[in-house]
Amino acid sequence: MRIDELIAELQEKLAELKRLTRDSGLDASPQIAELAEEVARLSLGRGAWEQVQLARHPSRPTTMDYLGLMMDDFYELHGDRLGSDDGAIVAGLAKFAGRTVVVVGHQKGKNLVENRIRRSGMAGPGGYRKAARIMGLGERYGFPIIALIDTPGAYPGVKAEEHNIGGAIADSIYTMLRLRTPIVAVVIGEGGSGGALGIGVGDRLLMMENAYYSVISPEGCAAILWGDRSRAREAAAALRLTAHDLLDLGVIDEVVQEPTGGAHTDPQEAARSLGEALRRHMDELRGMVPGELPGLRRSKFRGMGICEGAVPVMHEQGGE
Amino acid sequence: MKISWFRRQQYVQVKLEQKGEVGALWVKCAGCGDLVFRERIRENHGICPRCGAYFFLTAQERISLLVDESSFQDVSKPIVTADPLGFVDRRSYVGRLKEAQEKTGLRNETVIGRARLGGCPVILAVTDFRFIGGSMGSVMGEQLDHGMGMAARELRPFILVTSTGGARMQEGIFSLMQMVKTAAARRDLERLGVPFVSVMTYPTTGGVLASIASLGDITIAEKGALIGFAGRRVIEQTTGERLPPEFQTAEFAFEHGMVDRVVERKKLREELIHILEFLPVRQSQ
Ligand SMILES: [Zn+2]
């Protein structure tokens, strides 16, 4: 695809400029900003469906891959204390840039055997309850929370329904709206609807460049609205689900650059890029009064949505 | 075993599309298959007089079923969707909206009002399934936010009656974000000690179930409700599991601890009035 080549070329130039800035001390930031904007503009019109394929690439780095590459240490914790430990969600304490943080994330398996436990990152109620429990632990000690999102959606199964998957997601969302500690959420691969959102309520929302985030899978949308699953390509474009789309729509705060060709071509570089973005946002959030964070977070989300004839309302930003 | 108990219920699995349109005067009941005089069903609060099957109610019917006579004051915001993505599938979203507006006489799917139940002042929010499946997009999010904000300011209990297929796909990521928006507004009720009663009716599914509908202080399922997160077909296709016949019914939800009670439609008003007697009502203004 012609446009992909052009984007790749510009990205290479961008990387070179950044290297130059770092190594020579020359300040090329105006040029960098200009180039980055150009890449973003071009990426808007790019094939959403190709983006979805990249986000689902079998060798794309998973949550555990990123933790191994970004964290100085990771101590996994298990169980929701209500009868289950869901392998589709990993959570625990980590050392990031010298400080203790809490990490929660969807975990996909790399093969069929792993996916017997991981279920391709499709978490059930126990996963969301485990995540909420461990985020609560983080709040007790003021640890910032990093949430890594990578799921096709919550697990659709009889057991999941019997154990109230809807309620578990609602509770996890509600918990994240109350926590007094900074939260940065990143879609690293698939951002599949409510299953993604269940750990996706952050003070900052980031997306890796080739991730997608959508209210429904393109296949599901095509089946319902087009009456034909094979129209998923059209559905993907109509849903505006790429990272640059979401930045353009004002829903996310930043697109995290991936190595040319996608994160799977150079996981180290992808992790370095993500780590840099996380550090920057967490430094900013650390400067804020903890008591103010939940109110600001709620205001952020209460401002989302576009209606006609609506008068914008400012919400009071109380604490707690 | 509980199986026999289920059998005794006069429950029928109803389909999501509007049931049995035959003519202006007669309707074919999905429960018993009989042709029933439409007016007889209306008089009977949308319940088949022959077999007891539930037809879903319009927002207006739902409101008049619940509130004290002439106590309802519509305080909905005068807003409509802005079609933020310019969404077109086989038809345009704007076209679907126009049709829904003509069919229902509503501006959007959500109605918010001040009302009284047994004399108790409340804020009542109702969604209408006829309007694009009563699905939640930016407008529903904003209306519920507005309704809960009003309930919090006026210290009136908030009652939400859902009839919704979930998120409004045509608004993409914005519809997903309404799950967080409504949950965030719900927090104001908690901070001010204002009660929230969630009433799940036919159907309450997907993104609405996975957010605001599941966050009530007290949760009631109307008999005949369909309550579930994932669609039956998705579950069957993804897992190959066979679904039990009572799957995702109000009784299933009760059996698995998702709701406090299952209440018959005709008793719902009395039930809510009874609940309100236990809860703090400290109306300001
Ligand atoms: Zn009947």
Coordinates of C-alpha atoms and ligand atoms in Angstrom, one line a residue:
Chain A
M1 CA 0.0 0.0 0.0
R2 CA 1.4 3.3 -1.1
I3 CA 0.4 5.3 1.9
D4 CA 1.9 2.7 4.3
E5 CA 5.2 3.1 2.6
L6 CA 5.0 6.8 3.0
I7 CA 4.1 6.5 6.7
A8 CA 7.0 4.1 7.3
E9 CA 9.4 6.5 5.6
L10 CA 8.3 9.4 7.7
Q11 CA 8.5 7.3 10.8
E12 CA 12.0 6.4 10.0
K13 CA 12.9 10.0 9.6
L14 CA 11.1 10.7 12.9
A15 CA 13.2 8.1 14.7
E16 CA 16.4 9.5 13.2
L17 CA 15.6 13.0 14.3
K18 CA 14.9 11.7 17.8
R19 CA 18.2 9.8 17.8
L20 CA 19.9 12.9 16.6
T21 CA 18.4 15.1 19.4
R22 CA 19.4 12.5 22.0
D23 CA 23.0 12.0 20.7
S24 CA 24.0 15.4 19.5
G25 CA 22.1 17.6 21.8
L26 CA 20.7 19.6 18.8
D27 CA 17.1 20.7 19.5
A28 CA 15.0 19.4 16.6
S29 CA 11.7 19.4 18.5
P30 CA 9.8 21.7 16.1
Q31 CA 10.7 19.4 13.2
I32 CA 9.8 16.3 15.3
A33 CA 6.4 17.8 16.2
E34 CA 5.7 18.6 12.6
L35 CA 6.7 15.1 11.4
A36 CA 4.7 13.4 14.1
E37 CA 1.6 15.4 13.1
E38 CA 2.1 14.5 9.5
V39 CA 2.3 10.8 10.4
A40 CA -0.8 11.1 12.5
R41 CA -2.7 12.8 9.7
L42 CA -1.8 10.1 7.2
S43 CA -2.5 7.3 9.6
L44 CA -6.1 8.6 10.0
G45 CA -7.0 7.4 6.5
R46 CA -5.2 4.2 6.8
G47 CA -6.8 0.8 6.7
A48 CA -8.5 0.2 10.0
W49 CA -8.8 -3.5 9.2
E50 CA -5.0 -3.8 8.7
Q51 CA -4.6 -2.1 12.1
V52 CA -6.9 -4.6 13.7
Q53 CA -4.8 -7.5 12.2
L54 CA -1.6 -5.9 13.6
A55 CA -3.3 -5.6 17.0
R56 CA -4.1 -9.3 16.9
H57 CA -0.7 -10.4 15.5
P58 CA 0.2 -13.7 17.2
S59 CA 3.7 -12.6 18.1
R60 CA 2.6 -9.2 19.3
P61 CA 4.1 -8.5 22.8
T62 CA 1.7 -9.3 25.6
T63 CA 1.3 -7.8 29.1
M64 CA 3.9 -10.2 30.6
D65 CA 6.3 -9.4 27.7
Y66 CA 6.1 -5.7 28.4
L67 CA 6.4 -6.3 32.2
G68 CA 9.6 -8.3 31.6
L69 CA 11.0 -5.6 29.4
M70 CA 9.9 -2.5 31.3
M71 CA 9.9 -3.4 35.0
D72 CA 12.8 -3.9 37.3
D73 CA 10.8 -6.5 39.1
F74 CA 7.3 -8.0 39.0
Y75 CA 5.7 -10.0 41.8
E76 CA 2.5 -11.6 40.6
L77 CA -0.5 -11.8 43.0
H78 CA -3.3 -14.2 42.5
G79 CA -7.0 -14.7 43.2
D80 CA -10.2 -12.7 43.7
R81 CA -10.7 -14.2 47.3
L82 CA -14.2 -15.1 46.1
G83 CA -13.5 -18.5 44.7
S84 CA -11.4 -18.0 41.6
D85 CA -8.1 -17.0 40.0
D86 CA -8.6 -16.0 36.4
G87 CA -5.5 -16.5 34.2
A88 CA -6.8 -14.0 31.6
I89 CA -5.9 -11.2 34.0
V90 CA -2.5 -10.9 35.6
A91 CA -1.9 -8.5 38.5
G92 CA 0.7 -7.7 41.0
L93 CA 3.3 -5.4 42.4
A94 CA 6.1 -4.1 40.3
K95 CA 9.2 -1.9 40.4
F96 CA 9.0 0.8 37.8
A97 CA 11.6 3.5 37.5
G98 CA 12.7 2.7 41.1
R99 CA 9.2 2.9 42.6
T100 CA 6.6 0.4 43.6
V101 CA 3.5 0.4 41.3
V102 CA 0.5 -1.9 40.9
V103 CA 0.0 -3.5 37.5
V104 CA -3.1 -5.2 36.1
G105 CA -3.4 -6.4 32.6
H106 CA -5.1 -8.9 30.3
Q107 CA -2.9 -11.8 29.4
K108 CA -3.1 -13.7 26.1
G109 CA -1.5 -17.0 25.7
K110 CA 1.1 -17.7 23.0
N111 CA -0.3 -21.1 22.1
L112 CA -3.3 -23.4 22.7
V113 CA -1.9 -24.9 25.9
E114 CA -1.3 -21.4 27.4
N115 CA -4.7 -20.3 26.3
R116 CA -6.4 -23.1 28.2
I117 CA -5.6 -20.8 31.2
R118 CA -5.4 -17.4 29.5
R119 CA -8.5 -17.8 27.3
S120 CA -6.9 -15.4 24.8
G121 CA -7.2 -12.6 27.3
M122 CA -11.0 -13.0 27.6
A123 CA -11.5 -12.4 31.3
G124 CA -14.4 -13.7 33.3
P125 CA -16.0 -12.1 36.5
G126 CA -13.1 -13.5 38.6
G127 CA -10.6 -11.6 36.6
Y128 CA -12.3 -8.2 37.1
R129 CA -12.8 -9.0 40.8
K130 CA -9.1 -9.9 41.1
A131 CA -8.1 -6.7 39.3
A132 CA -10.3 -4.5 41.5
R133 CA -9.0 -6.2 44.7
I134 CA -5.4 -5.7 43.8
M135 CA -5.9 -2.1 42.6
G136 CA -7.5 -1.5 46.0
L137 CA -4.4 -2.9 47.6
G138 CA -2.4 -0.4 45.6
E139 CA -4.5 2.5 46.8
R140 CA -3.9 1.6 50.5
Y141 CA -0.2 2.4 50.0
G142 CA -0.6 5.2 47.5
F143 CA 1.0 3.1 44.7
P144 CA 0.2 4.3 41.2
I145 CA -1.7 1.9 39.0
I146 CA -0.7 0.8 35.4
A147 CA -3.5 -1.0 33.5
L148 CA -2.5 -2.8 30.3
I149 CA -5.5 -3.6 28.1
D150 CA -5.3 -6.5 25.5
T151 CA -8.6 -8.4 25.1
P152 CA -11.0 -9.3 22.3
G153 CA -13.7 -8.8 25.0
A154 CA -15.0 -10.3 28.2
Y155 CA -15.4 -14.1 28.2
P156 CA -18.9 -15.0 26.8
G157 CA -19.8 -18.2 28.6
V158 CA -22.5 -19.7 30.7
K159 CA -20.3 -19.7 33.9
A160 CA -19.4 -16.1 33.3
E161 CA -23.1 -15.1 33.1
E162 CA -23.9 -17.2 36.2
H163 CA -21.3 -15.4 38.1
N164 CA -22.5 -12.0 36.9
I165 CA -19.9 -10.8 34.5
G166 CA -21.9 -7.7 33.8
G167 CA -21.9 -6.8 37.5
A168 CA -18.2 -7.6 37.9
I169 CA -17.3 -5.2 35.1
A170 CA -19.6 -2.5 36.5
D171 CA -18.1 -2.9 39.9
S172 CA -14.5 -2.7 38.6
I173 CA -15.3 0.5 36.6
Y174 CA -16.9 2.0 39.7
T175 CA -13.9 1.0 41.9
M176 CA -11.5 2.7 39.4
L177 CA -13.6 5.9 39.6
R178 CA -13.1 6.0 43.3
L179 CA -9.4 5.2 43.8
R180 CA -7.3 8.0 45.2
T181 CA -4.1 6.9 43.5
P182 CA -3.0 7.8 39.9
I183 CA -4.1 5.4 37.1
V184 CA -2.6 5.2 33.7
A185 CA -4.4 2.8 31.3
V186 CA -2.9 1.7 28.0
V187 CA -4.4 -0.3 25.2
I188 CA -1.4 -2.4 24.1
G189 CA -3.3 -4.6 21.6
E190 CA -7.0 -5.3 21.4
G191 CA -9.3 -3.0 23.2
G192 CA -12.5 -5.1 23.0
S193 CA -15.5 -3.4 24.4
G194 CA -16.7 -3.8 28.0
G195 CA -14.0 -6.4 28.7
A196 CA -11.3 -3.7 27.9
L197 CA -13.2 -1.0 29.8
G198 CA -13.4 -3.2 32.9
I199 CA -9.7 -2.2 33.7
G200 CA -9.7 0.9 31.5
V201 CA -10.7 3.8 33.7
G202 CA -7.6 6.0 34.0
D203 CA -6.5 9.6 34.6
R204 CA -4.7 9.0 31.4
L205 CA -5.7 6.8 28.5
L206 CA -2.9 5.9 26.0
M207 CA -2.9 3.6 23.0
M208 CA -0.1 1.8 21.3
E209 CA 0.1 3.0 17.7
N210 CA -1.3 -0.3 16.2
A211 CA -3.8 -1.1 19.0
Y212 CA -7.5 -0.7 18.4
Y213 CA -10.3 0.2 20.9
S214 CA -13.9 -0.5 20.0
V215 CA -17.4 -0.8 21.4
I216 CA -17.8 -4.1 19.6
S217 CA -15.5 -6.3 17.4
P218 CA -15.6 -5.5 13.7
E219 CA -16.9 -9.0 13.1
G220 CA -19.7 -8.6 15.6
C221 CA -20.7 -5.2 14.3
A222 CA -20.7 -6.5 10.7
A223 CA -22.9 -9.5 11.7
I224 CA -25.5 -7.2 13.4
L225 CA -25.6 -4.2 11.2
W226 CA -24.6 -5.6 7.8
G227 CA -26.1 -9.1 8.5
D228 CA -22.8 -10.5 7.3
R229 CA -19.6 -11.2 9.4
S230 CA -17.4 -11.0 6.3
R231 CA -18.1 -7.3 6.1
A232 CA -15.8 -6.8 9.0
R233 CA -13.4 -4.6 7.0
E234 CA -16.2 -2.0 6.4
A235 CA -17.3 -2.2 10.0
A236 CA -13.8 -1.6 11.2
A237 CA -13.5 1.5 9.1
A238 CA -17.0 2.8 10.2
L239 CA -16.3 2.3 13.9
R240 CA -13.2 4.6 13.9
L241 CA -11.3 2.3 16.2
T242 CA -7.6 3.0 15.5
A243 CA -5.3 4.8 17.9
H244 CA -5.2 7.9 15.7
D245 CA -9.0 7.9 15.3
L246 CA -9.4 7.9 19.1
L247 CA -6.9 10.7 19.5
D248 CA -8.7 12.6 16.9
L249 CA -12.0 12.0 18.6
G250 CA -10.5 13.3 21.9
V251 CA -11.0 10.1 23.8
I252 CA -7.4 9.2 24.4
D253 CA -4.5 11.4 25.5
E254 CA -1.6 10.0 23.5
V255 CA -0.6 7.5 20.8
V256 CA 2.5 5.6 21.8
Q257 CA 4.8 5.1 18.9
E258 CA 5.7 1.6 17.8
P259 CA 8.7 0.4 15.8
T260 CA 8.2 0.5 12.1
G261 CA 6.2 -2.6 11.1
G262 CA 4.6 -3.0 14.5
A263 CA 5.6 -3.9 18.1
H264 CA 6.2 -7.5 17.2
T265 CA 9.1 -6.6 15.0
D266 CA 11.1 -5.1 17.9
P267 CA 9.5 -5.7 21.3
Q268 CA 12.5 -4.1 23.1
E269 CA 11.9 -0.9 21.2
A270 CA 8.1 -1.0 21.8
A271 CA 8.7 -1.5 25.5
R272 CA 11.2 1.4 25.6
S273 CA 8.7 3.6 23.9
L274 CA 5.9 2.6 26.2
G275 CA 8.1 2.9 29.3
E276 CA 9.1 6.4 28.3
A277 CA 5.4 7.5 27.9
L278 CA 4.4 5.8 31.2
R279 CA 7.1 7.5 33.1
R280 CA 6.2 10.9 31.7
H281 CA 2.5 10.6 32.5
M282 CA 3.2 9.2 36.0
D283 CA 5.6 12.0 36.8
E284 CA 2.9 14.5 35.9
L285 CA 0.3 12.7 37.9
R286 CA 2.6 12.4 40.9
G287 CA 2.5 16.2 41.2
M288 CA -1.2 16.2 41.8
V289 CA -3.1 16.1 45.1
P290 CA -4.3 12.5 45.6
G291 CA -7.6 13.6 47.0
E292 CA -8.4 15.5 43.8
L293 CA -7.7 12.7 41.4
P294 CA -11.0 10.8 41.6
G295 CA -13.1 13.9 41.1
L296 CA -10.9 14.9 38.1
R297 CA -11.2 11.4 36.7
R298 CA -14.9 11.4 37.0
S299 CA -15.2 14.8 35.3
K300 CA -13.0 13.6 32.5
F301 CA -15.4 10.8 31.7
R302 CA -18.6 12.8 32.4
G303 CA -17.4 15.1 29.7
M304 CA -17.3 12.3 27.1
G305 CA -20.0 12.1 24.4
I306 CA -21.3 14.3 21.7
C307 CA -25.0 15.4 21.5
E308 CA -26.8 18.0 19.5
G309 CA -28.6 20.8 21.4
A310 CA -26.7 20.0 24.5
V311 CA -25.4 22.8 26.7
P312 CA -22.0 21.8 28.2
V313 CA -22.2 21.4 31.9
M314 CA -19.3 21.8 34.3
H315 CA -19.3 19.3 37.1
E316 CA -18.2 20.1 40.5
Q317 CA -15.0 18.3 41.2
G318 CA -15.4 17.1 44.7
G319 CA -12.8 14.7 46.4
E320 CA -13.2 11.0 47.1
Chain B
M1 CA -33.7 -29.5 42.1
K2 CA -35.0 -26.2 41.1
I3 CA -36.1 -27.4 37.6
S4 CA -39.7 -28.0 38.6
W5 CA -39.9 -24.6 40.1
F6 CA -39.0 -23.0 36.8
R7 CA -41.5 -25.1 35.0
R8 CA -44.3 -23.7 37.1
Q9 CA -43.5 -20.2 36.0
Q10 CA -45.5 -19.1 33.1
Y11 CA -42.4 -17.8 31.3
V12 CA -41.9 -17.7 27.6
Q13 CA -38.7 -16.9 25.8
V14 CA -39.5 -13.9 23.7
K15 CA -37.7 -12.6 20.7
L16 CA -36.0 -9.2 20.5
E17 CA -38.0 -7.8 17.6
Q18 CA -41.3 -6.3 18.2
K19 CA -43.7 -9.1 18.6
G20 CA -46.2 -10.3 16.1
E21 CA -47.3 -7.2 14.3
V22 CA -50.5 -8.3 12.6
G23 CA -52.7 -5.3 12.2
A24 CA -53.7 -2.2 14.0
L25 CA -56.3 -4.0 16.1
W26 CA -54.9 -7.5 16.6
V27 CA -51.6 -8.8 17.7
K28 CA -50.2 -12.4 17.5
C29 CA -48.9 -13.4 21.0
A30 CA -45.4 -15.0 21.0
G31 CA -46.4 -16.9 24.1
C32 CA -49.5 -18.7 23.1
G33 CA -49.6 -17.9 19.4
D34 CA -53.2 -16.6 19.6
L35 CA -54.4 -13.5 18.0
V36 CA -55.3 -11.1 20.8
F37 CA -57.2 -7.8 20.7
R38 CA -54.5 -5.1 21.0
E39 CA -56.6 -3.0 23.4
R40 CA -57.1 -6.0 25.7
I41 CA -53.3 -6.2 26.1
R42 CA -52.9 -2.5 26.7
E43 CA -55.6 -2.6 29.4
N44 CA -53.7 -5.5 30.9
H45 CA -50.4 -3.5 31.2
G46 CA -48.9 -5.2 28.2
I47 CA -49.5 -8.8 29.4
C48 CA -51.3 -11.4 27.3
P49 CA -54.7 -12.0 28.9
R50 CA -54.7 -15.6 27.7
C51 CA -51.2 -16.9 28.6
G52 CA -49.5 -14.2 30.7
A53 CA -46.7 -13.5 28.3
Y54 CA -45.1 -10.1 28.7
F55 CA -45.0 -7.5 25.9
F56 CA -42.5 -4.7 26.5
L57 CA -43.9 -1.3 27.4
T58 CA -43.2 2.0 25.7
A59 CA -41.7 4.7 27.9
Q60 CA -45.0 6.4 28.2
E61 CA -46.8 3.2 29.3
R62 CA -44.0 2.4 31.7
I63 CA -44.3 5.8 33.3
S64 CA -48.1 5.8 33.7
L65 CA -47.8 2.3 35.1
L66 CA -45.5 3.5 37.9
V67 CA -46.2 7.0 39.0
D68 CA -48.9 8.7 41.0
E69 CA -51.6 10.1 38.7
S70 CA -50.6 13.4 36.9
S71 CA -47.4 13.6 39.1
F72 CA -44.9 13.2 36.2
Q73 CA -43.0 16.2 35.0
D74 CA -40.7 15.6 32.1
V75 CA -37.3 17.1 32.8
S76 CA -35.4 15.4 30.0
K77 CA -32.8 17.5 28.2
P78 CA -33.8 18.6 24.7
I79 CA -31.0 16.8 23.0
V80 CA -30.5 14.4 20.1
T81 CA -27.6 12.4 18.9
A82 CA -25.0 14.3 16.8
D83 CA -23.9 11.2 14.9
P84 CA -20.3 11.8 15.9
L85 CA -18.8 9.2 13.5
G86 CA -21.0 9.9 10.5
F87 CA -21.9 6.2 10.7
V88 CA -23.3 4.4 7.7
D89 CA -23.8 0.6 7.5
R90 CA -26.5 -0.7 5.1
R91 CA -28.3 2.4 6.2
S92 CA -27.2 5.6 7.7
Y93 CA -27.5 6.2 11.5
V94 CA -29.2 9.5 10.8
G95 CA -31.9 7.6 8.8
R96 CA -32.4 5.1 11.6
L97 CA -32.8 7.9 14.1
K98 CA -35.4 9.7 12.0
E99 CA -37.4 6.5 11.6
A100 CA -37.2 5.8 15.4
Q101 CA -38.3 9.4 16.1
E102 CA -41.3 9.0 13.8
K103 CA -42.2 5.6 15.1
T104 CA -42.1 6.5 18.8
G105 CA -42.9 10.2 18.8
L106 CA -39.9 10.5 21.1
R107 CA -36.8 12.7 20.5
N108 CA -34.5 10.1 21.9
E109 CA -34.7 6.8 23.8
T110 CA -34.5 8.1 27.3
V111 CA -37.1 10.0 29.4
I112 CA -36.3 11.6 32.7
G113 CA -38.8 13.1 35.0
R114 CA -39.7 14.3 38.4
A115 CA -42.5 12.2 39.8
R116 CA -44.2 10.9 42.9
L117 CA -44.6 7.3 43.9
G118 CA -47.1 6.8 46.8
G119 CA -46.5 10.5 47.5
C120 CA -42.7 10.1 47.6
P121 CA -40.8 12.5 45.3
V122 CA -38.4 10.7 43.0
I123 CA -36.5 11.2 39.8
L124 CA -37.5 8.5 37.3
A125 CA -35.5 7.5 34.3
V126 CA -37.0 5.2 31.6
T127 CA -35.6 3.9 28.3
D128 CA -37.8 2.9 25.4
F129 CA -36.7 -0.3 23.5
R130 CA -38.6 0.7 20.4
F131 CA -36.0 3.5 19.8
I132 CA -33.0 1.7 18.2
G133 CA -33.2 -1.0 20.8
G134 CA -33.1 1.5 23.7
S135 CA -29.4 1.4 23.2
M136 CA -27.0 3.7 25.1
G137 CA -25.1 6.4 23.2
S138 CA -24.0 9.9 24.1
V139 CA -27.6 11.0 24.6
M140 CA -28.6 8.3 27.1
G141 CA -25.3 8.9 28.9
E142 CA -26.0 12.6 29.1
Q143 CA -29.7 12.1 30.1
L144 CA -28.8 9.7 32.9
D145 CA -26.0 12.0 34.1
H146 CA -28.5 14.8 34.1
G147 CA -31.1 12.7 35.9
M148 CA -28.7 11.6 38.6
G149 CA -27.4 15.1 39.0
M150 CA -30.9 16.3 39.6
A151 CA -31.6 13.5 42.0
A152 CA -28.4 14.3 43.9
R153 CA -29.2 18.1 44.1
E154 CA -32.8 17.6 45.1
L155 CA -32.1 14.6 47.3
R156 CA -34.8 12.6 45.6
P157 CA -34.3 8.8 45.2
F158 CA -33.3 7.9 41.7
I159 CA -35.2 5.1 40.0
L160 CA -33.9 3.7 36.7
V161 CA -36.1 1.4 34.6
T162 CA -34.0 -0.2 31.8
S163 CA -35.2 -1.7 28.5
T164 CA -32.1 -1.8 26.4
G165 CA -30.0 -3.9 24.1
G166 CA -26.8 -2.4 25.4
A167 CA -24.4 0.0 23.7
R168 CA -25.3 2.0 20.6
M169 CA -22.7 0.6 18.1
Q170 CA -23.3 3.5 15.7
E171 CA -21.6 5.8 18.1
G172 CA -18.5 3.6 18.4
I173 CA -16.1 4.4 21.3
F174 CA -18.4 7.2 22.5
S175 CA -21.1 4.7 23.4
L176 CA -18.6 2.6 25.3
M177 CA -17.5 5.6 27.3
Q178 CA -21.1 6.2 28.5
M179 CA -20.6 3.2 30.7
V180 CA -18.0 5.1 32.7
K181 CA -19.9 8.4 32.4
T182 CA -23.0 6.9 34.0
A183 CA -21.0 5.1 36.7
A184 CA -19.2 8.4 37.5
A185 CA -22.6 10.2 37.9
R186 CA -23.8 7.4 40.1
R187 CA -21.0 8.3 42.6
D188 CA -22.7 11.6 43.3
L189 CA -25.7 9.8 44.6
E190 CA -23.6 7.7 46.9
R191 CA -21.7 10.7 48.2
L192 CA -24.9 12.5 49.1
G193 CA -26.7 9.4 50.5
V194 CA -29.4 9.5 47.8
P195 CA -30.9 6.0 47.1
F196 CA -30.7 4.4 43.7
V197 CA -33.2 1.6 42.7
S198 CA -32.4 -0.2 39.5
V199 CA -35.3 -2.0 37.8
M200 CA -34.3 -4.4 35.0
T201 CA -37.0 -5.2 32.5
Y202 CA -37.1 -6.9 29.1
P203 CA -34.3 -6.6 28.0
T204 CA -31.3 -5.4 30.1
T205 CA -28.2 -6.5 28.4
G206 CA -24.6 -5.7 27.3
G207 CA -23.0 -2.4 28.2
V208 CA -25.9 -1.1 30.2
L209 CA -26.0 -4.2 32.4
A210 CA -22.2 -3.9 32.7
S211 CA -22.5 -0.4 34.1
I212 CA -25.3 1.7 35.5
A213 CA -28.0 -1.0 35.7
S214 CA -25.8 -3.1 37.9
L215 CA -24.9 -0.3 40.3
G216 CA -28.2 0.1 42.2
D217 CA -28.5 0.0 46.0
I218 CA -31.5 -2.3 45.4
T219 CA -32.0 -4.2 42.1
I220 CA -35.4 -5.5 40.9
A221 CA -36.0 -7.7 37.9
E222 CA -39.4 -7.5 36.3
K223 CA -40.8 -10.9 35.6
G224 CA -40.3 -11.7 31.9
A225 CA -37.0 -9.7 31.8
L226 CA -34.0 -10.8 29.8
I227 CA -30.9 -10.1 31.7
G228 CA -27.4 -10.9 30.4
F229 CA -24.1 -9.5 29.3
A230 CA -23.3 -11.6 26.2
G231 CA -25.8 -12.5 23.5
R232 CA -26.9 -16.2 23.3
R233 CA -25.5 -16.6 19.8
V234 CA -22.1 -15.2 20.7
I235 CA -21.8 -17.6 23.6
E236 CA -22.8 -20.6 21.5
Q237 CA -20.5 -19.7 18.7
T238 CA -17.5 -18.8 21.0
T239 CA -17.7 -21.7 23.5
G240 CA -19.9 -24.3 21.8
E241 CA -21.8 -24.5 25.1
R242 CA -25.5 -25.5 25.2
L243 CA -27.5 -22.9 26.9
P244 CA -30.0 -24.0 29.6
P245 CA -33.6 -23.1 28.7
E246 CA -34.0 -20.6 31.5
F247 CA -30.7 -18.9 30.7
Q248 CA -30.6 -15.1 31.2
T249 CA -34.2 -14.9 32.4
A250 CA -35.2 -12.8 35.5
E251 CA -35.5 -16.1 37.4
F252 CA -32.0 -17.1 36.3
A253 CA -30.7 -13.7 37.5
F254 CA -32.4 -14.2 40.8
E255 CA -31.2 -17.8 41.2
H256 CA -27.6 -16.6 40.7
G257 CA -27.8 -13.7 43.0
M258 CA -27.7 -10.9 40.5
V259 CA -31.0 -9.2 41.6
D260 CA -32.7 -8.8 44.9
R261 CA -36.2 -9.8 43.7
V262 CA -38.3 -10.7 40.7
V263 CA -41.5 -8.8 40.6
E264 CA -44.6 -9.1 38.5
R265 CA -45.4 -6.1 36.3
K266 CA -48.7 -5.4 38.0
K267 CA -47.1 -5.3 41.4
L268 CA -44.1 -3.2 40.5
R269 CA -45.5 0.1 41.5
E270 CA -46.5 -1.2 45.0
E271 CA -43.1 -2.9 45.3
L272 CA -41.3 0.4 44.6
I273 CA -43.5 2.3 47.0
H274 CA -42.7 -0.3 49.7
I275 CA -39.0 -0.1 49.0
L276 CA -39.0 3.7 49.3
E277 CA -40.6 3.5 52.7
F278 CA -37.3 2.0 54.0
L279 CA -35.0 4.5 52.4
P280 CA -34.0 8.1 53.3
V281 CA -36.1 10.7 51.6
R282 CA -35.0 14.2 52.4
Q283 CA -36.2 16.2 49.6
S284 CA -34.6 19.7 49.4
Q285 CA -36.2 22.7 47.6
Ligands
ZN1 ZN -50.4 -15.2 24.9

